[in-house]
Short mmCIF file of C-alpha atoms and ligand atoms in Angstrom, two decimals:
data_model
loop_
_atom_site.label_atom_id
_atom_site.label_comp_id
_atom_site.label_asym_id
_atom_site.label_seq_id
_atom_site.Cartn_x
_atom_site.Cartn_y
_atom_site.Cartn_z
CA MET A 440 -18.61 -19.75 20.90
CA SER A 441 -16.80 -22.34 22.91
CA THR A 442 -16.49 -20.00 25.83
CA LEU A 443 -20.29 -19.54 25.71
CA GLY A 444 -20.53 -23.30 26.30
CA HIS A 445 -21.26 -24.45 22.71
CA ASP A 446 -19.60 -27.52 21.14
CA VAL A 447 -17.52 -26.11 18.24
CA THR A 448 -15.90 -27.88 15.33
CA ILE A 449 -13.80 -26.12 12.75
CA ILE A 450 -13.78 -27.71 9.29
CA GLU A 451 -10.58 -26.96 7.38
CA ARG A 452 -10.02 -27.99 3.69
CA GLU A 453 -6.25 -27.54 4.02
CA GLU A 454 -4.09 -29.82 6.19
CA ARG A 455 -3.65 -27.06 8.86
CA ILE A 456 -5.59 -23.93 9.91
CA LEU A 457 -4.32 -20.54 8.70
CA LYS A 458 -2.30 -22.27 5.88
CA ARG A 459 -3.13 -19.51 3.38
CA VAL A 460 -1.78 -16.75 5.61
CA ALA A 461 0.75 -18.14 8.03
CA ALA A 462 3.64 -20.51 8.52
CA THR A 463 3.40 -23.85 10.28
CA THR A 464 4.62 -22.49 13.63
CA THR A 465 1.74 -19.90 13.72
CA SER A 466 -0.87 -22.45 12.64
CA GLN A 467 0.35 -24.84 15.35
CA TYR A 468 0.16 -22.16 18.00
CA PHE A 469 -3.49 -21.45 17.25
CA GLU A 470 -4.39 -25.12 16.74
CA LYS A 471 -3.10 -25.81 20.29
CA LEU A 472 -4.94 -22.76 21.65
CA HIS A 473 -8.26 -23.81 20.17
CA LYS A 474 -7.96 -27.34 21.31
CA LYS A 475 -7.05 -26.20 24.81
CA ASN A 476 -10.37 -24.34 24.74
CA GLY A 477 -12.32 -27.40 23.69
CA VAL A 478 -12.62 -26.66 19.98
CA LYS A 479 -12.32 -29.67 17.59
CA ILE A 480 -10.46 -29.13 14.43
CA LEU A 481 -11.11 -31.40 11.40
CA ALA A 482 -8.28 -30.61 8.91
CA SER A 483 -8.01 -31.90 5.38
CA THR A 484 -11.81 -31.98 5.40
CA SER A 485 -14.20 -30.33 2.89
CA LEU A 486 -17.77 -29.53 3.45
CA VAL A 487 -19.90 -31.04 0.64
CA GLU A 488 -23.40 -30.64 2.02
CA LEU A 489 -25.37 -29.00 4.74
CA LEU A 490 -28.18 -31.26 5.89
CA GLU A 491 -31.58 -29.63 6.54
CA LYS A 492 -34.55 -30.40 8.71
CA GLU A 493 -37.77 -28.32 9.10
CA GLY A 494 -36.22 -25.35 7.17
CA GLY A 495 -33.11 -25.27 9.36
CA VAL A 496 -29.72 -26.83 9.29
CA CYS A 497 -29.21 -29.98 11.33
CA GLY A 498 -25.90 -31.43 10.12
CA ALA A 499 -22.97 -31.31 7.77
CA ARG A 500 -21.49 -33.93 5.47
CA PHE A 501 -17.91 -33.97 4.44
CA ASP A 502 -15.93 -35.29 1.53
CA ASN A 503 -14.65 -38.39 3.38
CA GLY A 504 -18.28 -39.38 3.94
CA SER A 505 -18.48 -38.52 7.64
CA GLU A 506 -21.21 -36.29 9.02
CA ILE A 507 -21.66 -34.25 12.19
CA LYS A 508 -24.88 -32.79 13.80
CA THR A 509 -25.08 -29.11 14.14
CA ASP A 510 -27.65 -26.46 14.55
CA LEU A 511 -25.49 -23.45 13.66
CA VAL A 512 -23.06 -22.93 10.81
CA ILE A 513 -20.75 -20.06 10.43
CA CYS A 514 -18.97 -19.82 6.98
CA GLY A 515 -15.78 -18.11 6.57
CA ILE A 516 -14.67 -19.38 3.14
CA GLY A 517 -13.60 -16.10 1.50
CA ILE A 518 -15.30 -14.13 -1.30
CA ARG A 519 -15.33 -13.96 -5.01
CA PRO A 520 -15.83 -10.39 -6.14
CA ASN A 521 -18.87 -9.59 -8.18
CA GLN A 522 -17.28 -7.89 -11.21
CA GLN A 523 -20.30 -7.71 -13.49
CA LEU A 524 -20.58 -3.84 -13.29
CA ALA A 525 -16.89 -3.46 -14.14
CA LEU A 526 -17.29 -6.02 -16.98
CA ASP A 527 -20.28 -4.16 -18.41
CA ALA A 528 -18.27 -0.96 -18.36
CA GLY A 529 -15.52 -2.68 -20.37
CA LEU A 530 -12.91 -2.62 -17.56
CA THR A 531 -10.11 -5.17 -17.34
CA VAL A 532 -10.93 -7.60 -14.51
CA ASN A 533 -9.18 -10.52 -12.94
CA ASP A 534 -10.69 -11.60 -9.70
CA GLY A 535 -11.22 -7.89 -9.04
CA ILE A 536 -10.81 -4.70 -11.11
CA VAL A 537 -7.30 -4.40 -12.33
CA VAL A 538 -5.84 -0.92 -11.42
CA THR A 539 -2.47 0.86 -11.67
CA GLU A 540 -0.61 2.04 -8.57
CA SER A 541 -2.56 5.34 -9.06
CA CYS A 542 -5.92 3.30 -8.74
CA LEU A 543 -6.59 4.01 -12.45
CA THR A 544 -8.56 1.28 -14.26
CA SER A 545 -8.10 0.34 -17.93
CA ASP A 546 -10.49 3.22 -18.57
CA PRO A 547 -8.60 6.51 -17.94
CA ASN A 548 -11.85 8.10 -16.58
CA ILE A 549 -12.53 5.38 -13.90
CA VAL A 550 -10.70 4.66 -10.66
CA ALA A 551 -11.27 1.65 -8.33
CA ALA A 552 -10.23 1.22 -4.71
CA GLY A 553 -10.83 -1.16 -1.78
CA ASP A 554 -11.91 -4.81 -1.77
CA CYS A 555 -12.78 -4.70 -5.46
CA ALA A 556 -9.44 -3.45 -6.83
CA ARG A 557 -6.49 -5.59 -7.83
CA PHE A 558 -3.31 -3.51 -7.64
CA PRO A 559 0.43 -3.88 -8.10
CA TYR A 560 2.37 -4.96 -5.00
CA CYS A 561 6.03 -6.33 -5.07
CA ARG A 562 5.85 -7.27 -8.77
CA ASN A 563 2.36 -9.07 -8.19
CA LEU A 564 -1.22 -7.96 -8.64
CA ILE A 565 -3.12 -8.50 -5.38
CA ARG A 566 -6.34 -7.70 -3.76
CA LEU A 567 -6.63 -6.91 0.00
CA GLU A 568 -9.69 -6.99 2.04
CA SER A 569 -9.03 -4.70 5.00
CA VAL A 570 -10.39 -1.38 6.18
CA GLN A 571 -6.89 0.21 6.25
CA ASN A 572 -6.49 -0.84 2.61
CA SER A 573 -9.77 0.63 1.51
CA ILE A 574 -9.20 3.95 3.26
CA ASP A 575 -5.60 4.49 2.14
CA GLN A 576 -6.30 3.43 -1.47
CA ALA A 577 -9.31 5.63 -1.66
CA GLU A 578 -7.04 8.64 -0.87
CA VAL A 579 -4.89 7.76 -3.81
CA ALA A 580 -7.92 7.17 -6.04
CA ALA A 581 -9.24 10.66 -5.04
CA ALA A 582 -5.89 12.29 -5.74
CA THR A 583 -5.85 10.70 -9.24
CA LEU A 584 -9.28 11.94 -9.96
CA PHE A 585 -8.02 15.58 -9.08
CA GLY A 586 -5.02 15.09 -11.49
CA ARG A 587 -2.49 14.70 -8.76
CA LYS A 588 0.27 12.00 -9.19
CA MET A 589 0.28 9.71 -6.21
CA ALA A 590 1.25 5.98 -5.92
CA TYR A 591 -0.27 3.53 -3.63
CA ARG A 592 2.45 1.77 -1.65
CA PRO A 593 0.81 -0.07 1.20
CA TYR A 594 2.38 -1.60 4.25
CA PRO A 595 -0.33 -4.02 5.10
CA TRP A 596 -1.03 -5.05 8.68
CA PHE A 597 -3.83 -7.15 10.05
CA TRP A 598 -4.99 -8.43 13.51
CA SER A 599 -7.01 -11.20 14.88
CA ASP A 600 -8.13 -11.78 18.51
CA GLN A 601 -8.60 -15.44 19.42
CA PHE A 602 -9.49 -16.26 22.99
CA ASP A 603 -6.99 -14.23 25.01
CA VAL A 604 -4.40 -14.18 22.23
CA LYS A 605 -3.75 -11.35 19.87
CA LEU A 606 -2.23 -12.14 16.53
CA GLN A 607 -0.84 -9.07 14.75
CA ILE A 608 0.61 -9.45 11.29
CA ALA A 609 2.77 -6.86 9.60
CA GLY A 610 3.49 -7.09 5.80
CA LEU A 611 2.48 -9.89 3.45
CA ASN A 612 4.51 -13.13 3.48
CA VAL A 613 3.78 -14.06 -0.14
CA GLY A 614 6.73 -15.82 -1.69
CA PHE A 615 8.65 -16.47 1.57
CA ASN A 616 11.28 -19.14 1.57
CA ARG A 617 12.77 -18.83 5.15
CA THR A 618 11.25 -18.15 8.57
CA VAL A 619 12.68 -17.57 12.12
CA THR A 620 10.54 -18.00 15.18
CA ARG A 621 11.54 -15.97 18.30
CA LEU A 622 10.03 -16.34 21.81
CA GLY A 623 8.79 -12.96 23.14
CA ASN A 624 9.34 -11.37 26.58
CA ARG A 625 6.05 -12.60 28.02
CA PRO A 626 4.92 -16.26 28.58
CA GLY A 627 3.17 -17.54 25.51
CA SER A 628 4.35 -14.62 23.26
CA GLU A 629 6.26 -15.33 20.04
CA SER A 630 6.93 -13.85 16.56
CA THR A 631 7.62 -15.55 13.28
CA TRP A 632 9.70 -13.55 10.75
CA TYR A 633 9.25 -14.24 7.05
CA PHE A 634 12.02 -13.69 4.56
CA LYS A 635 12.43 -14.14 0.80
CA ASP A 636 16.21 -14.82 0.77
CA GLU A 637 17.63 -11.73 2.58
CA LYS A 638 14.47 -9.57 2.35
CA LEU A 639 12.07 -9.27 5.23
CA LEU A 640 8.48 -9.70 4.04
CA ALA A 641 6.31 -10.09 7.03
CA VAL A 642 6.08 -10.84 10.75
CA ASP A 643 3.37 -12.69 12.78
CA ALA A 644 3.38 -11.39 16.36
CA ILE A 645 1.52 -13.45 18.86
CA ASN A 646 0.85 -11.56 22.13
CA ASP A 647 3.95 -9.63 21.23
CA GLY A 648 2.96 -5.96 20.40
CA ARG A 649 6.74 -4.96 20.64
CA SER A 650 7.92 -7.27 17.95
CA PHE A 651 4.96 -6.18 15.87
CA LEU A 652 5.76 -2.43 16.18
CA ILE A 653 9.45 -3.00 15.48
CA ALA A 654 8.72 -5.17 12.48
CA LYS A 655 6.28 -2.68 11.05
CA LYS A 656 8.99 0.13 11.26
CA LEU A 657 11.58 -2.19 9.70
CA LEU A 658 9.16 -2.91 6.78
CA GLU A 659 8.30 0.70 6.31
CA ASN A 660 11.93 1.64 6.25
CA LYS A 661 12.77 -1.40 3.96
CA ASN A 662 15.30 -2.35 6.54
CA ASN A 663 16.18 -6.04 6.29
CA PRO A 664 17.70 -7.48 9.54
CA GLU A 665 20.13 -10.30 9.53
CA MET A 666 18.50 -13.64 10.19
CA SER A 667 21.38 -14.61 12.30
CA LYS A 668 20.60 -11.84 14.75
CA LEU A 669 16.94 -12.86 14.96
CA GLU A 670 17.98 -16.41 15.63
CA ASP A 671 19.87 -15.28 18.65
CA SER A 672 17.31 -15.30 21.49
CA SER A 673 19.52 -12.88 23.51
CA PHE A 674 19.54 -10.27 20.93
CA ASP A 675 17.32 -7.26 21.67
CA ILE A 676 15.44 -6.58 18.30
CA LYS A 677 14.97 -2.96 19.29
CA ALA A 678 18.73 -2.54 18.32
CA LEU A 679 17.55 -3.13 14.74
CA LEU A 680 15.88 0.28 14.63
C1 LIG B 1493 -17.61 -10.10 8.77
C2 LIG B 1493 -16.48 -9.13 8.32
C3 LIG B 1493 -15.45 -8.91 9.27
C4 LIG B 1493 -14.42 -7.99 8.83
N1 LIG B 1493 -13.48 -7.58 9.85
C5 LIG B 1493 -12.47 -6.81 9.55
C6 LIG B 1493 -11.53 -6.39 10.47
O1 LIG B 1493 -11.60 -6.72 11.62
N2 LIG B 1493 -10.50 -5.53 10.05
C7 LIG B 1493 -10.46 -5.07 8.75
O2 LIG B 1493 -9.50 -4.39 8.46
N3 LIG B 1493 -11.37 -5.44 7.82
C8 LIG B 1493 -12.38 -6.22 8.12
N4 LIG B 1493 -13.26 -6.71 7.28
C9 LIG B 1493 -13.08 -6.21 5.81
C10 LIG B 1493 -13.60 -4.73 5.60
O3 LIG B 1493 -14.91 -4.68 6.11
C11 LIG B 1493 -13.51 -4.44 4.10
O4 LIG B 1493 -12.15 -4.72 3.60
C12 LIG B 1493 -13.89 -2.98 3.80
O5 LIG B 1493 -15.07 -2.60 4.30
C13 LIG B 1493 -13.81 -2.72 2.37
O6 LIG B 1493 -14.19 -1.40 2.09
P1 LIG B 1493 -14.82 -1.14 0.59
O7 LIG B 1493 -15.16 0.31 0.61
O8 LIG B 1493 -13.82 -1.62 -0.47
O9 LIG B 1493 -16.06 -2.08 0.42
P2 LIG B 1493 -17.50 -2.06 1.25
O10 LIG B 1493 -17.18 -1.64 2.67
O11 LIG B 1493 -18.02 -3.37 0.90
O12 LIG B 1493 -18.29 -0.97 0.59
C14 LIG B 1493 -18.83 -1.11 -0.74
C15 LIG B 1493 -20.16 -0.38 -0.77
O13 LIG B 1493 -20.66 -0.34 -2.12
C16 LIG B 1493 -21.97 -0.65 -2.19
N5 LIG B 1493 -22.35 -1.15 -3.51
C17 LIG B 1493 -22.16 -2.32 -4.06
N6 LIG B 1493 -22.58 -2.48 -5.30
C18 LIG B 1493 -23.07 -1.18 -5.63
C19 LIG B 1493 -23.66 -0.69 -6.78
N7 LIG B 1493 -23.77 -1.34 -7.88
N8 LIG B 1493 -24.04 0.62 -6.67
C20 LIG B 1493 -23.91 1.38 -5.58
N9 LIG B 1493 -23.38 0.93 -4.40
C21 LIG B 1493 -22.98 -0.33 -4.45
C22 LIG B 1493 -22.21 -1.65 -1.03
O14 LIG B 1493 -23.48 -1.83 -0.55
C23 LIG B 1493 -21.20 -1.10 -0.02
O15 LIG B 1493 -21.88 -0.28 0.85
C24 LIG B 1493 -14.40 -7.47 7.56
C25 LIG B 1493 -15.33 -7.89 6.65
C26 LIG B 1493 -16.32 -8.69 6.97
C27 LIG B 1493 -17.45 -9.05 5.99
#
């Protein structure tokens, strides 16, 4: 929107953007990028009301009492799944339909897959909203319906294009307690590696497709690189494979 010449303001309830999905280094990178492109960011700010005039929106009011004028609002605030149908069918739900690794619900005759399904992942129950997840999980659900034993073991990955920067994320960083950030080979490229103790959980690669692909392979092979190697900027991470 800002490249089209519009004044853009991002309202973020948390103290930094991307807080729910990324470490501070990744947030700071994108904060700088947006600011460089003329986008204002109001962090630690919650929307409390959209102001209307003549049937359209004309402004927004925030929890600190301040207001801004606006004529267009784009909401990206997440979703809450509608689980009424599943509830009516007597299925176990918990922010989504709870399923086993075979996509079986609490009713042995019903499977669920995709955005609506909450499934086991690294000793947690999670719900993922991505095309890759819905396709891969649907294959397992179909196998289950045909009586074949198959377990859904996802290796999640995501991407986001912001201005001329590509963010690629391999894995899920839930529960991380340590991170290492490495500069990539190209100017402006970097990657942040998330660990829980010695275990590699996820990698954010910014304009750094090479690190993304290597990280994805390491995660799929359950290969946990030593953090000290990653901290060494002269170390070629390809050697980890
Ligand atoms: C704006 C937007 C951008 C996105 N961008 C990306 C992206 O870049 N990359 C990515 O990986 N993912 C992206 N996603 C997420 C992705 O679209 C979803 O994760 C994926 O479509 C989920 O597939 P699904 O089959 O679980 O659900 P859906 O695709 O939502 O399909 C569910 C279908 O069920 C139908 N339905 C609902 N209730 C009933 C009923 N009672 N009876 C019959 N039919 C019913 C719905 O109409 C719908 O057609 C995006 C989503 C949105 C909204």
